[in-house]
Short mmCIF file of C-alpha atoms in Angstrom, two decimals:
data_model
loop_
_atom_site.label_atom_id
_atom_site.label_comp_id
_atom_site.label_asym_id
_atom_site.label_seq_id
_atom_site.Cartn_x
_atom_site.Cartn_y
_atom_site.Cartn_z
CA MET H 1 -37.56 -15.76 20.29
CA SER H 2 -34.28 -17.59 20.84
CA ASP H 3 -30.97 -15.83 20.62
CA SER H 4 -28.25 -16.91 18.21
CA GLU H 5 -24.64 -16.07 18.99
CA PHE H 6 -22.13 -14.72 16.50
CA THR H 7 -18.52 -15.44 17.39
CA LEU H 8 -15.28 -13.91 16.14
CA PRO H 9 -14.33 -16.07 13.14
CA ASP H 10 -10.90 -17.44 12.33
CA VAL H 11 -9.56 -14.90 9.83
CA GLY H 12 -6.64 -17.10 8.82
CA GLU H 13 -2.84 -16.61 8.60
CA GLY H 14 -2.40 -17.73 12.22
CA LEU H 15 -4.16 -14.69 13.66
CA THR H 16 -5.78 -15.43 17.01
CA GLU H 17 -7.27 -12.11 18.07
CA ALA H 18 -8.73 -8.86 16.78
CA GLU H 19 -9.70 -5.44 18.07
CA ILE H 20 -13.28 -4.18 17.91
CA VAL H 21 -12.99 -0.95 15.90
CA GLN H 22 -16.61 0.08 15.42
CA TRP H 23 -20.02 -1.47 15.95
CA ARG H 24 -22.41 -0.84 13.07
CA VAL H 25 -25.48 -1.91 15.09
CA LYS H 26 -26.86 -1.44 18.61
CA PRO H 27 -29.24 -3.41 20.82
CA GLY H 28 -32.77 -3.25 19.45
CA ASP H 29 -31.69 -2.81 15.82
CA THR H 30 -33.19 -5.09 13.19
CA VAL H 31 -30.54 -6.76 11.04
CA GLU H 32 -30.63 -8.74 7.84
CA ILE H 33 -28.43 -11.56 6.60
CA ASN H 34 -25.12 -10.19 5.31
CA GLN H 35 -25.67 -6.78 6.93
CA VAL H 36 -22.37 -5.56 8.40
CA LEU H 37 -22.39 -5.92 12.18
CA VAL H 38 -18.93 -4.80 13.20
CA GLU H 39 -15.58 -3.62 11.89
CA ILE H 40 -12.55 -5.35 13.40
CA GLU H 41 -8.82 -4.78 13.09
CA THR H 42 -6.34 -7.65 13.00
CA ALA H 43 -2.58 -7.47 12.76
CA LYS H 44 -3.04 -7.70 9.00
CA SER H 45 -6.02 -5.63 7.93
CA LEU H 46 -9.38 -4.03 8.66
CA VAL H 47 -12.29 -6.43 8.21
CA GLU H 48 -16.05 -5.98 8.20
CA LEU H 49 -18.06 -8.92 9.52
CA PRO H 50 -21.59 -9.45 8.15
CA SER H 51 -24.40 -11.17 9.98
CA PRO H 52 -25.29 -14.79 9.21
CA PHE H 53 -28.66 -14.19 10.92
CA ALA H 54 -31.73 -12.06 10.40
CA GLY H 55 -33.45 -10.70 13.49
CA THR H 56 -33.12 -8.20 16.31
CA VAL H 57 -29.90 -7.40 18.15
CA SER H 58 -30.22 -8.54 21.76
CA ALA H 59 -26.81 -7.64 23.13
CA LEU H 60 -23.32 -6.51 22.17
CA LEU H 61 -20.78 -8.51 24.16
CA ALA H 62 -17.56 -6.61 23.37
CA ASP H 63 -16.70 -2.92 23.58
CA GLU H 64 -15.10 -0.77 20.90
CA GLY H 65 -11.35 -0.78 21.46
CA GLN H 66 -11.46 -4.16 23.18
CA THR H 67 -9.23 -6.98 21.90
CA VAL H 68 -11.03 -10.34 21.74
CA GLU H 69 -9.87 -13.83 20.87
CA VAL H 70 -11.10 -15.97 18.00
CA GLY H 71 -14.19 -17.89 19.09
CA SER H 72 -15.35 -15.24 21.55
CA VAL H 73 -19.04 -14.33 21.35
CA LEU H 74 -19.41 -10.82 19.92
CA ILE H 75 -23.18 -10.34 19.62
CA ARG H 76 -26.50 -12.05 20.27
CA VAL H 77 -29.34 -11.82 17.75
CA ALA H 78 -32.95 -12.84 18.36
CA GLU H 79 -33.72 -14.45 15.03
CA ALA H 80 -36.84 -13.42 13.18
CA GLY H 81 -39.58 -16.03 13.15
CA ALA H 82 -38.02 -18.14 15.87
CA SER H 83 -39.94 -19.00 19.07
CA GLU H 84 -38.83 -20.21 22.44
CA ASP H 85 -40.47 -23.58 21.83
CA ALA H 86 -38.85 -24.11 18.47
CA PRO H 87 -35.21 -24.84 17.85
CA ALA H 88 -33.26 -21.93 16.44
CA PRO H 89 -32.64 -22.27 12.74
CA ALA H 90 -29.13 -23.17 11.70
CA PRO H 91 -26.94 -20.22 10.83
CA ALA H 92 -26.13 -19.50 7.24
CA ASN H 93 -23.39 -21.46 5.53
CA PRO H 94 -20.58 -21.83 8.13
CA GLU H 95 -18.12 -20.66 5.54
CA THR H 96 -19.59 -17.18 5.95
CA THR H 97 -17.91 -16.93 9.33
CA SER H 98 -14.70 -18.77 8.65
CA THR H 99 -12.20 -16.79 6.66
CA VAL H 100 -11.35 -13.40 5.27
CA ALA H 101 -11.40 -14.82 1.78
CA ASP H 102 -15.15 -15.52 2.07
CA THR H 103 -18.06 -13.13 2.20
CA ALA H 104 -18.12 -13.16 6.01
CA SER H 105 -15.21 -10.79 6.04
CA SER H 106 -16.06 -8.57 3.12
CA ILE H 107 -14.18 -5.32 3.30
CA SER H 108 -15.65 -2.01 2.28
CA THR H 109 -14.34 -0.45 -0.91
CA GLU H 110 -15.01 3.06 -2.09
CA ALA H 111 -13.93 4.78 -5.25
CA SER H 112 -10.15 4.79 -5.40
CA GLU H 113 -9.93 8.57 -5.56
CA GLU H 114 -11.78 8.92 -2.27
CA LYS H 115 -9.06 7.37 -0.09
CA PRO H 116 -5.86 9.43 -0.05
CA GLY H 117 -4.89 8.16 3.40
CA ALA H 118 -2.25 5.56 2.57
CA VAL H 119 1.09 6.38 1.10
CA LEU H 120 2.60 3.72 -1.09
CA VAL H 121 6.28 4.30 -0.49
CA GLY H 122 7.16 5.05 -4.06
CA TYR H 123 4.19 7.11 -5.15
CA GLY H 124 4.50 9.67 -2.41
CA ILE H 125 0.86 10.67 -2.11
CA LYS H 126 1.11 13.63 0.18
CA GLY H 127 -1.73 13.87 2.64
CA HIS H 128 -3.20 12.88 5.92
CA GLY H 129 -4.44 9.43 6.79
CA ALA H 130 -8.08 8.81 6.11
CA SER H 131 -10.25 7.74 9.02
CA ARG H 132 -10.60 4.05 9.65
CA ARG H 133 -14.35 4.56 9.91
CA ARG H 134 -15.71 3.79 6.47
CA LYS H 135 -19.14 3.41 5.02
CA SER H 136 -20.39 -0.09 4.50
CA ALA H 137 -20.11 -1.25 0.91
CA PRO H 138 -19.79 -4.58 -0.84
CA ALA H 139 -16.29 -5.81 -1.53
CA ALA H 140 -15.12 -5.11 -5.04
CA GLU H 141 -11.98 -5.01 -7.11
CA ALA H 142 -10.86 -1.50 -7.89
CA PRO H 143 -11.34 -0.86 -11.61
CA VAL H 144 -8.22 -0.30 -13.66
CA PRO H 145 -8.51 2.30 -16.41
CA ASP H 146 -8.16 0.99 -19.94
CA ALA H 147 -5.69 3.15 -21.82
CA ARG H 148 -7.10 1.96 -25.14
CA ALA H 149 -10.32 3.85 -24.44
CA THR H 150 -8.60 7.17 -24.02
CA THR H 151 -6.33 9.49 -25.91
CA ARG H 152 -3.55 11.78 -24.84
CA PRO H 153 -4.89 14.44 -22.46
CA SER H 154 -4.49 18.09 -23.27
CA SER H 155 -3.57 20.73 -20.75
CA VAL H 156 -6.46 23.05 -19.92
CA PRO H 157 -6.06 25.63 -17.13
CA ALA H 158 -8.66 25.49 -14.40
CA ALA H 159 -10.72 28.67 -14.42
CA ALA H 160 -12.61 30.31 -11.63
CA ALA H 161 -14.22 28.13 -8.95
CA SER H 162 -17.59 28.38 -10.65
CA SER H 163 -16.22 26.76 -13.81
CA ILE H 164 -14.07 24.09 -12.18
CA ILE H 165 -14.81 20.65 -13.58
CA ALA H 166 -14.04 17.90 -11.06
CA LYS H 167 -15.87 14.80 -9.93
CA PRO H 168 -16.91 14.52 -6.26
CA PRO H 169 -14.13 12.02 -5.39
CA ILE H 170 -11.56 14.41 -6.87
CA ARG H 171 -13.01 17.30 -4.86
CA LYS H 172 -12.79 15.20 -1.71
CA LEU H 173 -9.19 14.27 -2.49
CA ALA H 174 -8.34 17.94 -2.99
CA LYS H 175 -9.98 18.83 0.31
CA ASP H 176 -8.09 16.06 2.15
CA LEU H 177 -4.78 17.20 0.66
CA GLY H 178 -5.43 20.89 1.26
CA VAL H 179 -5.41 21.73 -2.45
CA ASP H 180 -7.30 24.72 -3.87
CA LEU H 181 -8.89 23.44 -7.08
CA ALA H 182 -8.86 26.95 -8.54
CA GLU H 183 -5.05 26.74 -8.60
CA VAL H 184 -4.88 23.31 -10.28
CA LEU H 185 -3.93 22.88 -13.93
CA ALA H 186 -6.52 20.53 -15.45
CA THR H 187 -5.35 17.89 -17.94
CA GLY H 188 -8.56 15.91 -18.45
CA LEU H 189 -9.96 15.37 -21.94
CA ALA H 190 -12.90 17.68 -21.28
CA GLY H 191 -10.95 20.14 -19.18
CA GLU H 192 -11.70 18.30 -15.96
CA ILE H 193 -9.29 18.04 -13.06
CA THR H 194 -7.90 14.53 -12.61
CA ARG H 195 -6.53 12.73 -9.59
CA ASP H 196 -2.95 13.16 -10.89
CA ASP H 197 -3.55 16.90 -11.28
CA VAL H 198 -4.49 17.19 -7.61
CA ILE H 199 -1.59 15.05 -6.42
CA ARG H 200 0.83 17.03 -8.60
CA GLN H 201 -0.39 20.27 -7.02
CA ALA H 202 -0.12 18.81 -3.53
CA SER H 203 3.43 17.59 -4.18
CA GLN H 204 4.61 21.18 -4.59
CA ALA H 205 4.23 21.63 -0.85
CA SER H 206 6.50 20.09 1.74
CA VAL H 207 5.96 16.39 2.22
CA PHE H 208 5.72 16.97 5.94
CA ARG H 209 3.32 19.93 5.73
CA ASN H 210 0.50 19.84 8.25
CA ILE H 211 -2.73 21.61 7.42
CA GLU H 212 -2.60 22.93 10.96
CA THR H 213 -0.25 22.37 13.87
CA PRO H 214 -2.06 20.72 16.76
CA ALA H 215 -1.88 22.36 20.16
CA TRP H 216 -0.04 20.67 23.00
CA SER H 217 -2.24 18.27 24.89
CA ASP H 218 -3.16 19.05 28.49
CA GLU H 219 -1.79 15.64 29.35
CA ARG H 220 1.99 15.48 29.76
CA GLU H 221 2.19 11.96 28.36
CA GLU H 222 0.13 9.66 26.17
CA ILE H 223 0.06 5.90 26.52
CA ILE H 224 -0.45 3.95 23.28
CA PRO H 225 -1.01 0.20 23.70
CA VAL H 226 1.24 -1.98 21.52
CA LYS H 227 -1.24 -4.16 19.68
CA GLY H 228 -2.61 -5.03 16.29
CA MET H 229 -0.55 -3.84 13.34
CA ARG H 230 2.03 -2.03 15.48
CA LYS H 231 2.67 -5.19 17.51
CA ALA H 232 3.04 -7.25 14.33
CA ILE H 233 5.48 -4.72 12.83
CA ALA H 234 7.57 -4.61 16.01
CA THR H 235 7.84 -8.40 16.13
CA ALA H 236 8.73 -8.72 12.45
CA MET H 237 11.37 -5.98 12.48
CA THR H 238 13.00 -7.26 15.66
CA THR H 239 13.14 -10.78 14.27
CA SER H 240 14.63 -9.57 10.98
CA ALA H 241 17.20 -7.23 12.55
CA PHE H 242 18.49 -9.78 15.04
CA THR H 243 18.30 -12.88 12.86
CA ALA H 244 19.67 -11.82 9.47
CA PRO H 245 23.09 -10.10 9.50
CA HIS H 246 22.43 -7.03 7.36
CA VAL H 247 24.98 -5.57 4.96
CA SER H 248 24.17 -2.29 3.19
CA VAL H 249 25.58 -0.53 0.14
CA PHE H 250 24.85 2.81 -1.57
CA VAL H 251 25.51 4.46 -4.93
CA ASP H 252 24.71 7.89 -6.39
CA ILE H 253 22.99 7.86 -9.80
CA ASP H 254 22.35 10.33 -12.60
CA ALA H 255 18.65 9.55 -13.10
CA THR H 256 18.02 12.27 -15.68
CA ARG H 257 17.15 9.79 -18.43
CA THR H 258 14.78 7.96 -16.10
CA MET H 259 12.94 11.23 -15.45
CA GLU H 260 12.77 11.89 -19.20
CA PHE H 261 11.47 8.36 -19.76
CA VAL H 262 8.80 8.79 -17.08
CA LYS H 263 7.70 12.03 -18.74
CA ARG H 264 7.38 10.27 -22.12
CA LEU H 265 5.33 7.47 -20.57
CA LYS H 266 2.97 9.97 -18.94
CA ASN H 267 2.35 11.55 -22.33
CA SER H 268 1.88 8.22 -24.09
CA PRO H 269 -1.67 7.16 -25.01
CA ASP H 270 -0.76 3.62 -23.90
CA PHE H 271 -0.31 4.86 -20.32
CA ALA H 272 -3.24 7.28 -20.23
CA GLY H 273 -5.05 7.02 -16.90
CA ILE H 274 -2.25 4.94 -15.36
CA ARG H 275 -0.08 6.22 -12.53
CA VAL H 276 3.57 6.45 -13.69
CA SER H 277 6.49 7.36 -11.43
CA PRO H 278 10.22 6.66 -11.10
CA LEU H 279 9.26 3.76 -8.82
CA LEU H 280 7.92 1.95 -11.88
CA ILE H 281 11.32 2.15 -13.60
CA ALA H 282 13.13 1.18 -10.39
CA ALA H 283 10.84 -1.84 -9.97
CA LYS H 284 11.47 -2.95 -13.54
CA ALA H 285 15.20 -2.40 -13.05
CA LEU H 286 15.14 -4.55 -9.92
CA ILE H 287 13.42 -7.40 -11.77
CA TRP H 288 16.00 -7.15 -14.56
CA ALA H 289 18.87 -7.19 -12.05
CA VAL H 290 17.43 -10.19 -10.19
CA ARG H 291 17.70 -12.28 -13.35
CA ARG H 292 21.40 -11.40 -13.55
CA ASN H 293 21.97 -11.96 -9.82
CA PRO H 294 19.47 -14.65 -8.72
CA MET H 295 20.94 -15.23 -5.25
CA VAL H 296 19.48 -11.94 -3.96
CA ASN H 297 16.03 -13.37 -4.68
CA SER H 298 16.32 -16.21 -2.17
CA THR H 299 15.02 -17.53 1.13
CA PHE H 300 17.36 -18.77 3.86
CA THR H 301 16.88 -21.47 6.49
CA ASP H 302 19.50 -23.19 8.64
CA LYS H 303 19.35 -26.20 6.33
CA GLU H 304 19.03 -24.74 2.84
CA ILE H 305 18.84 -21.72 0.57
CA THR H 306 15.89 -21.59 -1.82
CA VAL H 307 16.57 -19.53 -4.94
CA HIS H 308 13.32 -18.28 -6.48
CA HIS H 309 13.20 -18.17 -10.27
CA TYR H 310 10.28 -15.79 -10.15
CA VAL H 311 9.81 -12.41 -8.50
CA ASN H 312 7.02 -11.66 -6.06
CA LEU H 313 7.92 -7.99 -5.77
CA GLY H 314 7.19 -6.44 -2.39
CA ILE H 315 6.35 -2.72 -2.24
CA ALA H 316 6.68 -1.11 1.19
CA ALA H 317 3.49 0.84 1.91
CA ALA H 318 3.04 3.34 4.74
CA THR H 319 -0.64 3.36 5.70
CA PRO H 320 -2.55 5.04 8.54
CA ARG H 321 -2.36 1.69 10.36
CA GLY H 322 1.38 1.23 9.85
CA LEU H 323 3.80 -0.42 7.44
CA VAL H 324 2.58 -3.19 5.15
CA VAL H 325 4.46 -4.90 2.34
CA PRO H 326 2.05 -6.30 -0.25
CA ASN H 327 3.69 -7.90 -3.25
CA VAL H 328 3.07 -8.20 -6.99
CA LYS H 329 2.96 -11.91 -7.81
CA ASP H 330 5.14 -13.10 -10.72
CA ALA H 331 6.19 -9.55 -11.50
CA GLN H 332 8.76 -10.85 -13.96
CA GLU H 333 5.92 -11.82 -16.32
CA LEU H 334 4.46 -8.31 -16.51
CA SER H 335 5.02 -5.69 -19.17
CA LEU H 336 5.89 -2.16 -18.10
CA ARG H 337 2.25 -1.13 -18.51
CA GLU H 338 0.98 -4.17 -16.59
CA LEU H 339 3.47 -3.52 -13.80
CA ALA H 340 2.31 0.09 -13.56
CA MET H 341 -1.29 -1.08 -13.24
CA ALA H 342 -0.31 -3.62 -10.58
CA LEU H 343 1.50 -0.97 -8.53
CA GLU H 344 -1.54 1.30 -8.75
CA ALA H 345 -3.75 -1.56 -7.57
CA LEU H 346 -1.49 -2.06 -4.55
CA THR H 347 -1.82 1.65 -3.78
CA ILE H 348 -5.60 1.51 -3.83
CA THR H 349 -5.70 -1.67 -1.74
CA ALA H 350 -3.35 -0.29 0.91
CA ARG H 351 -5.14 3.06 0.97
CA ASP H 352 -8.46 1.35 1.63
CA GLY H 353 -6.93 -0.73 4.43
CA LYS H 354 -7.96 -3.94 2.69
CA THR H 355 -4.62 -5.53 1.94
CA SER H 356 -5.27 -9.23 2.50
CA PRO H 357 -2.87 -11.67 4.20
CA ALA H 358 -2.40 -13.43 0.85
CA GLN H 359 -1.21 -10.18 -0.74
CA MET H 360 1.45 -9.81 1.97
CA SER H 361 2.69 -13.40 1.93
CA GLY H 362 5.11 -15.09 -0.44
CA GLY H 363 7.24 -12.03 -1.23
CA THR H 364 10.75 -12.72 -2.55
CA ILE H 365 12.39 -9.24 -2.62
CA THR H 366 11.26 -5.72 -1.72
CA ILE H 367 11.66 -2.13 -2.87
CA THR H 368 10.96 0.95 -0.75
CA ASN H 369 10.99 4.55 -1.92
CA LEU H 370 12.30 6.80 0.81
CA GLY H 371 12.32 9.59 -1.73
CA SER H 372 8.57 10.01 -1.39
CA PHE H 373 9.31 11.42 2.07
CA GLY H 374 12.12 13.66 0.83
CA MET H 375 14.88 11.40 2.14
CA ASP H 376 18.13 10.90 0.23
CA THR H 377 18.76 7.36 1.45
CA GLY H 378 18.53 5.00 4.42
CA THR H 379 19.35 1.52 5.66
CA PRO H 380 16.12 -0.46 5.34
CA ILE H 381 15.52 -3.60 7.38
CA LEU H 382 14.82 -6.74 5.38
CA ASN H 383 11.27 -7.93 5.08
CA PRO H 384 11.39 -11.10 7.22
CA GLY H 385 12.34 -14.18 5.19
CA GLU H 386 13.79 -12.20 2.27
CA VAL H 387 17.44 -11.72 1.33
CA GLY H 388 17.31 -8.27 -0.31
CA ILE H 389 15.60 -4.89 -0.14
CA ILE H 390 16.31 -1.86 -2.35
CA ALA H 391 15.79 1.74 -1.18
CA LEU H 392 15.25 4.54 -3.71
CA GLY H 393 16.04 8.04 -2.47
CA THR H 394 14.57 11.35 -3.57
CA ILE H 395 15.34 12.46 -7.12
CA LYS H 396 16.30 16.13 -7.37
CA GLN H 397 18.52 18.38 -9.43
CA LYS H 398 22.14 18.61 -8.29
CA PRO H 399 25.45 19.60 -9.85
CA TRP H 400 26.87 16.63 -11.79
CA VAL H 401 29.99 16.30 -13.92
CA VAL H 402 29.15 15.34 -17.53
CA ASP H 403 31.98 15.13 -20.07
CA GLY H 404 34.19 17.25 -17.87
CA GLU H 405 31.56 19.94 -17.31
CA VAL H 406 29.39 20.59 -14.26
CA ARG H 407 25.73 20.47 -15.27
CA PRO H 408 22.41 20.30 -13.40
CA ARG H 409 21.16 16.71 -13.49
CA PHE H 410 18.46 14.71 -11.71
CA VAL H 411 20.40 12.76 -9.11
CA THR H 412 19.32 10.09 -6.65
CA THR H 413 20.93 7.68 -4.21
CA LEU H 414 20.19 3.99 -4.49
CA GLY H 415 20.79 1.82 -1.46
CA GLY H 416 19.99 -1.63 -0.28
CA SER H 417 20.29 -4.09 2.58
CA PHE H 418 21.01 -7.79 2.16
CA ASP H 419 21.30 -10.97 4.23
CA HIS H 420 25.04 -11.64 4.51
CA ARG H 421 24.34 -15.31 5.26
CA VAL H 422 23.32 -15.72 1.62
CA VAL H 423 25.12 -13.07 -0.43
CA ASP H 424 28.58 -11.55 -0.13
CA GLY H 425 29.78 -8.11 -1.03
CA ASP H 426 30.57 -8.91 -4.65
CA VAL H 427 27.04 -10.19 -5.37
CA VAL H 428 25.47 -7.29 -3.52
CA SER H 429 27.59 -4.76 -5.39
CA ARG H 430 26.87 -6.25 -8.81
CA PHE H 431 23.14 -6.35 -8.11
CA VAL H 432 22.91 -2.73 -6.96
CA ALA H 433 25.12 -1.64 -9.87
CA ASP H 434 22.78 -3.41 -12.29
CA VAL H 435 19.73 -1.63 -10.86
CA ALA H 436 21.64 1.65 -11.04
CA SER H 437 22.59 1.07 -14.69
CA ILE H 438 18.91 0.87 -15.68
CA LEU H 439 18.03 4.03 -13.76
CA GLU H 440 20.88 5.78 -15.59
CA GLU H 441 19.88 4.36 -18.96
CA PRO H 442 16.35 2.87 -19.13
CA ALA H 443 16.92 1.93 -22.79
CA LEU H 444 18.87 -1.08 -21.48
CA LEU H 445 15.53 -2.64 -20.62
CA LEU H 446 14.99 -3.11 -24.34
CA ASP H 447 18.02 -5.42 -24.62
#
C-alpha cells in the first residue's frame, strides 16, 4: 500500500495555525472517508477534520497540545486497495480540506440542552464549562422551537424522584449545574421539567458558586501558554484599548416595567419554548436607539467614517475557551420574537464551541450583560473596529423614589463605551438615554 498524507487545511479568516486538541484515531485504525480524524482549535473555534481517504492509519505526525502551521502533515493513511506499484488514488474533492465552511471542517453538534458550558453574557446560564472533548456527530443547525405548535405551559410541581419527568439532556444539564431535580418546579405541558426550569433553579444560587472548592496544587505556580483564543483576545483588546480613545457614560434606570414585560412575554403562547430575558429588551432598545443616533453604529479609519444603516448586533459571549462576540446579522429587520430566537441560536452556537469566523465578523455595535455575573456596571472595551458597546448591569430591587415616595423597584445601571474619534459626549449621552428610555418604558417600542 502507498501512504497518503493529510495536511492541516486553510481554515480561512487569515488563520495560519491550530492546536491539536484530540486525536480520534491511532496508528493501525481503519478509517473511512469523512470519518473524523482529529479535533483542532484555532483562534476562532473548535473544528473537527474528517478524512478524505479510506484506509489504515500509518502514523500520527503531531502530538495533542502541539501547535502546527497550515500545510503541515498531520497523519499518513495507507489507502485501501492501493498497491506499491500503482499510483495512489487522488484524494476526495480538494474542497473537503480547504475551509471551515465545507464538510472538511464539520463541527460536532449535540442537543442544545446538553451543553451548558458557555455563558452568553446576557442570559447568565450559571454553570461550569463543558469539556472540549465532544462526541463525533454530523454538523447541524440547532432546531428552533415553533411557538405555534405549543400552548401556554402550566405550572406543575415536581414530585418525588421516582415521578420526575425530564428528558436525558435536561437531566444532564441539571447534573452539570448541580441542580436537584426533585426541588425543581416543572412547567412543561405534561408536567415535565424544561431547560428553563433547571436554569431558573440554578440561578437561585450564587453566580460564582463552585460545586466544590479545588485543593491547592502541589505546584507553587502554573504556566499557561498564551495561544489560540487567549492570544487572539489579548491582541484584539490591546489594539482596541490603545487605538480608539474610549469615553464611557453611565445611568441608573428603573427597569420595573421591563421586568413586567419580560414576564408577560414568558407567559405568552407566541414565545412558548423561546428563551426570554431582559437582554432581549435591551437589544431591541439598542437597535431603536441606533436609528435615532446613527453615528454610534459606524466604523472609523484614518481616511473616512462609514455609517452603517443596518445593525449587525454583537453579543459578548463568555465560553470555556474565552470571549467571543458573534453577531446577529441585520438585527433591525427582526421582530421581537425573531430576535429572541436569534439570541438563543447564538447561545447554542457559542456553548457548542462552533461559532464560525463569519458569525464573528462584520459586527457594527455590541451589547454585553455584566448583570449575568452579578455586576452592577463596568467599562467595557470596544469590539475592535466598532464605535459603541453597551453594558447592562444586574437588575435587582432597590429603594427608588416614585411620585415623592420611596418604593422597591427593579433597578439597573446602563453603561457604555464609545470611540471619541467618531462621537462626542452629546451623541453618546443621547444614545444611552434613548436605550434607557426603552428599558424604563418598553411600550415606546410600539411607537
